[in-house]
Short mmCIF file of C-alpha atoms and ligand atoms in Angstrom, two decimals:
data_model
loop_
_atom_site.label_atom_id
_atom_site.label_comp_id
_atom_site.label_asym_id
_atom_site.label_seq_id
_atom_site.Cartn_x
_atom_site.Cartn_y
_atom_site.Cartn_z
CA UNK A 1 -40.45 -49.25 51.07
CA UNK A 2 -40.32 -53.00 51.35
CA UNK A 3 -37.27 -55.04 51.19
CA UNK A 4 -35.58 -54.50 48.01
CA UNK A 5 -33.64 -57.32 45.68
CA UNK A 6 -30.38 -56.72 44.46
CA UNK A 7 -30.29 -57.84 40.60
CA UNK A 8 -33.93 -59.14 39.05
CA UNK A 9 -32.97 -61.79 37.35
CA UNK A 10 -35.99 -62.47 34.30
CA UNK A 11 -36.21 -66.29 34.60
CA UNK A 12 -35.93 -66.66 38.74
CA UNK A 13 -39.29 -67.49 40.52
CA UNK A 14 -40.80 -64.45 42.10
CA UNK A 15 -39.61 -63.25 45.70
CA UNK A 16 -41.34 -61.26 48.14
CA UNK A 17 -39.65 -57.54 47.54
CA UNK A 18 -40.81 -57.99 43.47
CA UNK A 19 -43.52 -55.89 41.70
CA UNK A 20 -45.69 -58.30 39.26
CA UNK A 21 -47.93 -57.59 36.86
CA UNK A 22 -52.02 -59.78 37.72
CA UNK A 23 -53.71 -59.95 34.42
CA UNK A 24 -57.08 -60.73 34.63
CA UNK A 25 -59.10 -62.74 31.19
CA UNK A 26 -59.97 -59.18 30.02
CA UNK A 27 -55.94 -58.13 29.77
CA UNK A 28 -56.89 -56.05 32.54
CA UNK A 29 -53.52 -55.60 34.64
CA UNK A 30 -52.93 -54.37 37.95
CA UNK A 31 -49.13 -53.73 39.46
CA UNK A 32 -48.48 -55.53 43.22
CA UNK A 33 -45.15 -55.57 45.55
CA UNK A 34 -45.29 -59.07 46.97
CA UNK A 35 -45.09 -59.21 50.27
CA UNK A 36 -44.81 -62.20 52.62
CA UNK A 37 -48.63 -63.05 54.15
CA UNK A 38 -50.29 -60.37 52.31
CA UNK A 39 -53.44 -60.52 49.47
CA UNK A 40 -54.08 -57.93 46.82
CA UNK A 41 -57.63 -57.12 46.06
CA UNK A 42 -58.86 -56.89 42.63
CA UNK A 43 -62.36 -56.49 41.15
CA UNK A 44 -62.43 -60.15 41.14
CA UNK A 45 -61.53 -60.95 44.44
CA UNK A 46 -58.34 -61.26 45.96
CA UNK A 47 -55.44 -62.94 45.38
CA UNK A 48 -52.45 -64.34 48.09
CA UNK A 49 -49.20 -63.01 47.53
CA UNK A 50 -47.79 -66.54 48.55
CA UNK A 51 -49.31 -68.18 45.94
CA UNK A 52 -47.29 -66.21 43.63
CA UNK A 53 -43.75 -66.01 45.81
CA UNK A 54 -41.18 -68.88 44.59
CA UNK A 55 -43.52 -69.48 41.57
CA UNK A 56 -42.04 -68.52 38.06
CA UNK A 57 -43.48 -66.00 35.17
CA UNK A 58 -46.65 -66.82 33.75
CA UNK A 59 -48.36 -69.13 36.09
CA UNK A 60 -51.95 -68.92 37.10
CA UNK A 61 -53.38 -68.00 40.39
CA UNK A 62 -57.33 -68.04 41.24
CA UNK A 63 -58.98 -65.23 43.36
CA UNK A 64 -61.04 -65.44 46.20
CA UNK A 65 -64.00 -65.17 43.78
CA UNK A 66 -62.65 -68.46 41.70
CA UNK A 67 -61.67 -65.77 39.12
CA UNK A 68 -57.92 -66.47 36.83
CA UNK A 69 -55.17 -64.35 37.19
CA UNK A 70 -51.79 -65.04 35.17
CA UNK A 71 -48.93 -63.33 36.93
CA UNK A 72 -45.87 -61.73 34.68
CA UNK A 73 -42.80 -60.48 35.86
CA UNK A 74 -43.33 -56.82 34.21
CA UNK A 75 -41.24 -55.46 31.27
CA UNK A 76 -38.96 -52.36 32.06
CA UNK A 77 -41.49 -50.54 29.66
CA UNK A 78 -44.68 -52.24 31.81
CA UNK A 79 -42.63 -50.86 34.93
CA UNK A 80 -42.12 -47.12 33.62
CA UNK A 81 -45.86 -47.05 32.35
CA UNK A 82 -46.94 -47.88 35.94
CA UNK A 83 -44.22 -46.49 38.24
CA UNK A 84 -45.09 -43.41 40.36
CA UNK A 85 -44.25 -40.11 38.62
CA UNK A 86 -44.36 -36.55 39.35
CA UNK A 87 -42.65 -34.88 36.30
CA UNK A 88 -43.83 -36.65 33.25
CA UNK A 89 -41.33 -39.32 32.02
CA UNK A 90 -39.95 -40.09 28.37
CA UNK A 91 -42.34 -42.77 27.03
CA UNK A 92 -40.76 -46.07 26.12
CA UNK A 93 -41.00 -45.79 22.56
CA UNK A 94 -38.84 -42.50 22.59
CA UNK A 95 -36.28 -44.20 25.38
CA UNK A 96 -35.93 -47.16 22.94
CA UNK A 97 -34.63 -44.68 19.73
CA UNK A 98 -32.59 -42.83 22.33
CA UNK A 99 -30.67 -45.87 23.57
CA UNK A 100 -30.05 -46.42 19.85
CA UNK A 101 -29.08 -42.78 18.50
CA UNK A 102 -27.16 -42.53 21.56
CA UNK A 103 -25.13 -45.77 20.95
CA UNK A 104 -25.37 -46.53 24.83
CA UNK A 105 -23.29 -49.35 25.82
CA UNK A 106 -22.76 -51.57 29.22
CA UNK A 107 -20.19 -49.43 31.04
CA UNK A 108 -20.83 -45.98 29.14
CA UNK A 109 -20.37 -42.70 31.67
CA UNK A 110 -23.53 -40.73 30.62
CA UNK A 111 -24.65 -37.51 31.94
CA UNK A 112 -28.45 -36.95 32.42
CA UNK A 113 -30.33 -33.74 33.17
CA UNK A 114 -32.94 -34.28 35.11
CA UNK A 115 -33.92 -37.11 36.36
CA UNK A 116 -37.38 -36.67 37.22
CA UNK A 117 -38.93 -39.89 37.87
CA UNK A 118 -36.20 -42.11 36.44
CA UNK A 119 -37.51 -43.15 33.52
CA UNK A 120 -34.57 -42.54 31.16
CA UNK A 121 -32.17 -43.57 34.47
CA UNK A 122 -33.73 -46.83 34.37
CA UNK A 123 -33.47 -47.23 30.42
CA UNK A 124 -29.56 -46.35 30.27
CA UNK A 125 -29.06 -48.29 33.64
CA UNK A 126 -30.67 -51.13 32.40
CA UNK A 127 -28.34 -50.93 28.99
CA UNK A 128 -25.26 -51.13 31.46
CA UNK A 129 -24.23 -47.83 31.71
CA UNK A 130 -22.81 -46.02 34.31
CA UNK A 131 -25.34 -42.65 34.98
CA UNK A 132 -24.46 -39.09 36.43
CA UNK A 133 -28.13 -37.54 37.25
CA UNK A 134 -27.93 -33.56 37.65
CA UNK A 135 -31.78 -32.52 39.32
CA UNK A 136 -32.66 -29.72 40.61
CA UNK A 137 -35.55 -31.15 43.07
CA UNK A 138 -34.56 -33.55 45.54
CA UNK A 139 -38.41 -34.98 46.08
CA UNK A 140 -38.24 -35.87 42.10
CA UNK A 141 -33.96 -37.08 43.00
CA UNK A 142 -35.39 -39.36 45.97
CA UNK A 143 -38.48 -40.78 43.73
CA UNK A 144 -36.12 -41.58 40.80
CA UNK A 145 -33.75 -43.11 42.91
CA UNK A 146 -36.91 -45.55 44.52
CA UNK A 147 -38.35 -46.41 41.01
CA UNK A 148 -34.32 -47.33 39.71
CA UNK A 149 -34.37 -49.88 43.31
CA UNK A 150 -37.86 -50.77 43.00
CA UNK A 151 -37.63 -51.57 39.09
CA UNK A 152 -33.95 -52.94 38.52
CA UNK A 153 -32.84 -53.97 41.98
CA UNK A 154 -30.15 -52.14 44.50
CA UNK A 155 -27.26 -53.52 42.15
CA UNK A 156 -28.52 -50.73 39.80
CA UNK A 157 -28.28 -47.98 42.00
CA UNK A 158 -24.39 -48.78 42.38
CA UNK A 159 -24.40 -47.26 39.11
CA UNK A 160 -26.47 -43.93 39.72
CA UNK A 161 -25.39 -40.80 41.32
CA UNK A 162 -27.64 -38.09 41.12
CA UNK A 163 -26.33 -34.57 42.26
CA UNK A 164 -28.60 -32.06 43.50
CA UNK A 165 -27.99 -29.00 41.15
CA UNK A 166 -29.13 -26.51 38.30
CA UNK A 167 -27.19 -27.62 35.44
CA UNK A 168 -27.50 -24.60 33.85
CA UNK A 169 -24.87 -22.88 36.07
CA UNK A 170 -22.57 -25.94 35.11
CA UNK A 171 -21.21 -29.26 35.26
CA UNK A 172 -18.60 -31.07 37.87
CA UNK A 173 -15.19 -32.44 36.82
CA UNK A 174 -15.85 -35.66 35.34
CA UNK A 175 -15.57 -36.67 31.60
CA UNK A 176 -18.76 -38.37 29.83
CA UNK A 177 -19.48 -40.49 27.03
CA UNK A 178 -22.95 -39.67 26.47
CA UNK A 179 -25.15 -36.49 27.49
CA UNK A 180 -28.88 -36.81 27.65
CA UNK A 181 -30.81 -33.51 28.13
CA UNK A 182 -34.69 -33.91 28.89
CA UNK A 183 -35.28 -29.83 30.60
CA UNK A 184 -36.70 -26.92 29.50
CA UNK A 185 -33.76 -24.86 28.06
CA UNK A 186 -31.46 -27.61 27.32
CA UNK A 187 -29.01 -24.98 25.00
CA UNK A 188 -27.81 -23.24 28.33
CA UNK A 189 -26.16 -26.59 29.40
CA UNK A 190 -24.17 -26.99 26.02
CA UNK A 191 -21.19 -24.50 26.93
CA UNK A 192 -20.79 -26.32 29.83
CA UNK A 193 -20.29 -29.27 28.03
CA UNK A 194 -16.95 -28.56 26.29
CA UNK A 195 -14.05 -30.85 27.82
CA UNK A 196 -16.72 -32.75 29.72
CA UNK A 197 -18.25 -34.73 27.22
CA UNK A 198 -15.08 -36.53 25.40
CA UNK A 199 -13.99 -36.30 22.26
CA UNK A 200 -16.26 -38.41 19.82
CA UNK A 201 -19.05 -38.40 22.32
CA UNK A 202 -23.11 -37.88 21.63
CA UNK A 203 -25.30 -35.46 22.81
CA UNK A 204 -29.15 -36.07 22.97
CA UNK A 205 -31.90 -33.88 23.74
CA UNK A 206 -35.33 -34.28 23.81
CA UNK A 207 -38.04 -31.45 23.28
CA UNK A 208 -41.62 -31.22 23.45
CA UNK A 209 -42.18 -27.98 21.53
CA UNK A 210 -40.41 -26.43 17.62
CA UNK A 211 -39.53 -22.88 19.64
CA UNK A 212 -37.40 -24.91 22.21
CA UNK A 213 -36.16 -26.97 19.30
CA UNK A 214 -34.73 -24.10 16.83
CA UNK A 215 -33.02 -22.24 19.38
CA UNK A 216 -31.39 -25.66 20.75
CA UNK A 217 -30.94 -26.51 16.69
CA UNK A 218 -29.25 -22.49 16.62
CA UNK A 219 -27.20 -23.12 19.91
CA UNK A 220 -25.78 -26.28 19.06
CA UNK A 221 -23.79 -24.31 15.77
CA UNK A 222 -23.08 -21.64 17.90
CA UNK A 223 -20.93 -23.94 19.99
CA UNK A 224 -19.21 -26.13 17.53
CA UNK A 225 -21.30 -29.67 17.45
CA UNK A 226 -21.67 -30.80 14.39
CA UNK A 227 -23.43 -33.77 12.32
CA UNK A 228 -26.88 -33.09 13.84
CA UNK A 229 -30.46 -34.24 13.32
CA UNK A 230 -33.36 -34.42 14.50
CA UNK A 231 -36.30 -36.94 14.58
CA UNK A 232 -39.37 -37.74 16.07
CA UNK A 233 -40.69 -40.95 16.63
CA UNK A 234 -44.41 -41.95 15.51
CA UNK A 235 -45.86 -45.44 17.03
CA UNK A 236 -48.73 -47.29 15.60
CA UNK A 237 -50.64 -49.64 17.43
CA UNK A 238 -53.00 -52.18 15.42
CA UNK A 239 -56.06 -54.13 16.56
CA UNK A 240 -56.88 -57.98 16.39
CA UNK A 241 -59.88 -59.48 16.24
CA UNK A 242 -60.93 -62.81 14.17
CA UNK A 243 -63.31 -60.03 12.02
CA UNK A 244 -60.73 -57.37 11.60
CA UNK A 245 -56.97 -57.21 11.70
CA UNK A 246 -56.44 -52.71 11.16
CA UNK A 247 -54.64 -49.93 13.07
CA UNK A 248 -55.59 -48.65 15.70
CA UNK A 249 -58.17 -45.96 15.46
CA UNK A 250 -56.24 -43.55 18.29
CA UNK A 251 -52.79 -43.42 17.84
CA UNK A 252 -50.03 -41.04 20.55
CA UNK A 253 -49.51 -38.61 17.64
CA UNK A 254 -47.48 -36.27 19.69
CA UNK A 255 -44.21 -36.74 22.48
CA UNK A 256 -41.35 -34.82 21.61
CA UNK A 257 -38.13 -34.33 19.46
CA UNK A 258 -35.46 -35.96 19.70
CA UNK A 259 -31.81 -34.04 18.88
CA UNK A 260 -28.51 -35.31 18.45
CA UNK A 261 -25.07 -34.36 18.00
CA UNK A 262 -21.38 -34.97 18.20
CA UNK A 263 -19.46 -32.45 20.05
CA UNK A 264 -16.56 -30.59 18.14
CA UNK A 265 -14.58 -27.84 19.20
CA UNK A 266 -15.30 -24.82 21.03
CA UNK A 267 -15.62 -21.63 18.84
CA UNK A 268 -13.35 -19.10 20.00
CA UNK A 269 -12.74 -15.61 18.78
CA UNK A 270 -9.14 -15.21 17.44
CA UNK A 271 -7.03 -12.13 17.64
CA UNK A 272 -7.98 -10.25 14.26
CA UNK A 273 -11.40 -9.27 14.96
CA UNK A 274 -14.30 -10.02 13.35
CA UNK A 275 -12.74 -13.82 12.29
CA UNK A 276 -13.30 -16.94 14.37
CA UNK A 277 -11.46 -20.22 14.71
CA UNK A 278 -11.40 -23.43 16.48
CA UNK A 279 -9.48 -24.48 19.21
CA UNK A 280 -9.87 -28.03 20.22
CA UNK A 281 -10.01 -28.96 24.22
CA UNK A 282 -9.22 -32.22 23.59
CA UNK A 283 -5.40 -31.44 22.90
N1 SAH B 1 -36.25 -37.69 31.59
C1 SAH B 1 -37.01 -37.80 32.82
C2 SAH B 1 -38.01 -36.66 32.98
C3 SAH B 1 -37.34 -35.31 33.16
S1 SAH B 1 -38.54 -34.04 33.49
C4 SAH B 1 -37.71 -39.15 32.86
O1 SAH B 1 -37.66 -39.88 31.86
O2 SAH B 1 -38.30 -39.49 33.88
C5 SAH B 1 -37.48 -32.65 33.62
C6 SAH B 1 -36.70 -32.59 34.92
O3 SAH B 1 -35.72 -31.57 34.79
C7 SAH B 1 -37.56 -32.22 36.14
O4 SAH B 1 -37.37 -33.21 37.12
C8 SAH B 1 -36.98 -30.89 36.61
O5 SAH B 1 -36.99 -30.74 38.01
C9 SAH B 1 -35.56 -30.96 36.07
N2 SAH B 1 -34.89 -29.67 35.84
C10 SAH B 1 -35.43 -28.56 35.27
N3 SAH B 1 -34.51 -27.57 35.20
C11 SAH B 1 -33.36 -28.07 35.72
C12 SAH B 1 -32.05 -27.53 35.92
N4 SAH B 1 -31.75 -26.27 35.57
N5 SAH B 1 -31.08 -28.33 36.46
C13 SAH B 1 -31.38 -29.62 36.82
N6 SAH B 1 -32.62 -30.18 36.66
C14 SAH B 1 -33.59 -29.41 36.12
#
């Protein structure tokens, strides 16, 4: 990896270490690190990283081929569309309503599980929020933890842990404010949850498919949350020209569901059998 920056700042000129966005006259965009001495070729020609270093957002660069380039300092969505993945990420229009159901705040503990390529990390991280990864692979741990360096600096990564484990078999001794699930069984984490995720706290979960989704739906009773709901979130895009200002013909129609709910008490079975009450943890 090259060198890495500490805290992107949005309005500094560029450094070497930075990944910018070239847009070509067409909107065409292509992702570069810039590195000290080095050119990026394009289907226009190529253009010198050091005519870009110490410069600030937006200016224009020609190619070798006399052909315009603007250069942008990417958005974090820009970065997650073009960062290198191997488990598919949570698209930016479904991290935006979870940074808002989940209420995340600069400073906010929140448990994640898993990471896979970061792309939630770098959406809490980026809200302020302190976040406890739990992943099972360590090739998608090590490429989550680049991306979070790569996209937000090495300041971020003082603020994200991730801890090689199946979450399913439990969680360490820390409390959370917030709990993000993004696996495939996401209702064998919940019981693990109880005295971990404090008292008041919000638990999100998003799901691709209505099977996973009842039985999480069915679980999350079973253990005492309460208030719950579900939504998905549906995106339009709309077209400009000077003869036509519509939709979008093609539209994402599908990502996944997105769950949450506060945590109550755990259920536990009381003497006389057959009746159940609630004991709170929290006491
Ligand atoms: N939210 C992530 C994508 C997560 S993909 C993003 O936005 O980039 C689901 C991840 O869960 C995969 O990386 C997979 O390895 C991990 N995973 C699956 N089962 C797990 C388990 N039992 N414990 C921990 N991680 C698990």
């Amino acid at each position: 990896m090259a060198e890495l920056i500490n805290v992107i700042t949005p309005d500094a000129p560029f450094r070497a270490g930075e990944r910018v966005l070239l847009v070509d006259d067409r909107r065409r965009t292509l992702m570069v690190e810039l590195k000290v001495g080095t050119k990026s070729s394009t289907h226009n020609g190529s253009v010198a990283h050091d005519d870009i270093i110490d410069q600030l957002t937006g200016i224009k660069v020609l190619s070798t081929k006399g052909k315009m380039f603007r250069i942008m300092r990417p958005t974090l969505s820009e970065s997650i569309e073009a960062m290198p993945r191997g488990a598919q990420v949570i698209y930016p229009k479904d991290l935006a309503q979870i940074l808002m159901m989940g209420d995340i705040r600069p400073g906010h503990r929140v448990m994640e599980s898993g990471v896979g390529s970061g792309a939630l990390s770098m959406a809490l991280l980026n809200m302020g929020a302190q976040v406890v990864g739990y992943e099972i692979r360590e090739d998608f741990a090590n490429r989550a933890r680049n991306n979070v360096a790569l996209n937000l600096g090495t300041e971020a990564l003082s603020r994200y842990s991730v801890i090689l484990a199946d979450v399913y078999l439990g969680v360490g001794d820390e409390l959370f404010d917030r709990v993000i699930l993004d696996l495939p069984e996401p209702w064998r984490v919940l019981e693990h949850l109880h005295g971990k995720l404090r008292r008041g706290g919000i638990l999100i979960a998003y799901q691709t498919s209505v099977g996973q989704l009842a039985q999480f739906r069915a679980e999350l009773e079973n253990q005492g949350f309460f208030l719950a709901q579900t939504k998905e979130v549906l995106v339009r895009d709309w077209y400009y020209s000077s003869m036509a200002l519509r939709p979008d013909h093609r539209m994402v129609a599908h990502t996944g569901f997105l769950t949450m709910a506060r945590i109550g008490a755990k259920p536990v079975r009381s003497e006389s059998p057959g009746s159940v009450s609630l004991i709170d943890l929290d006491q």
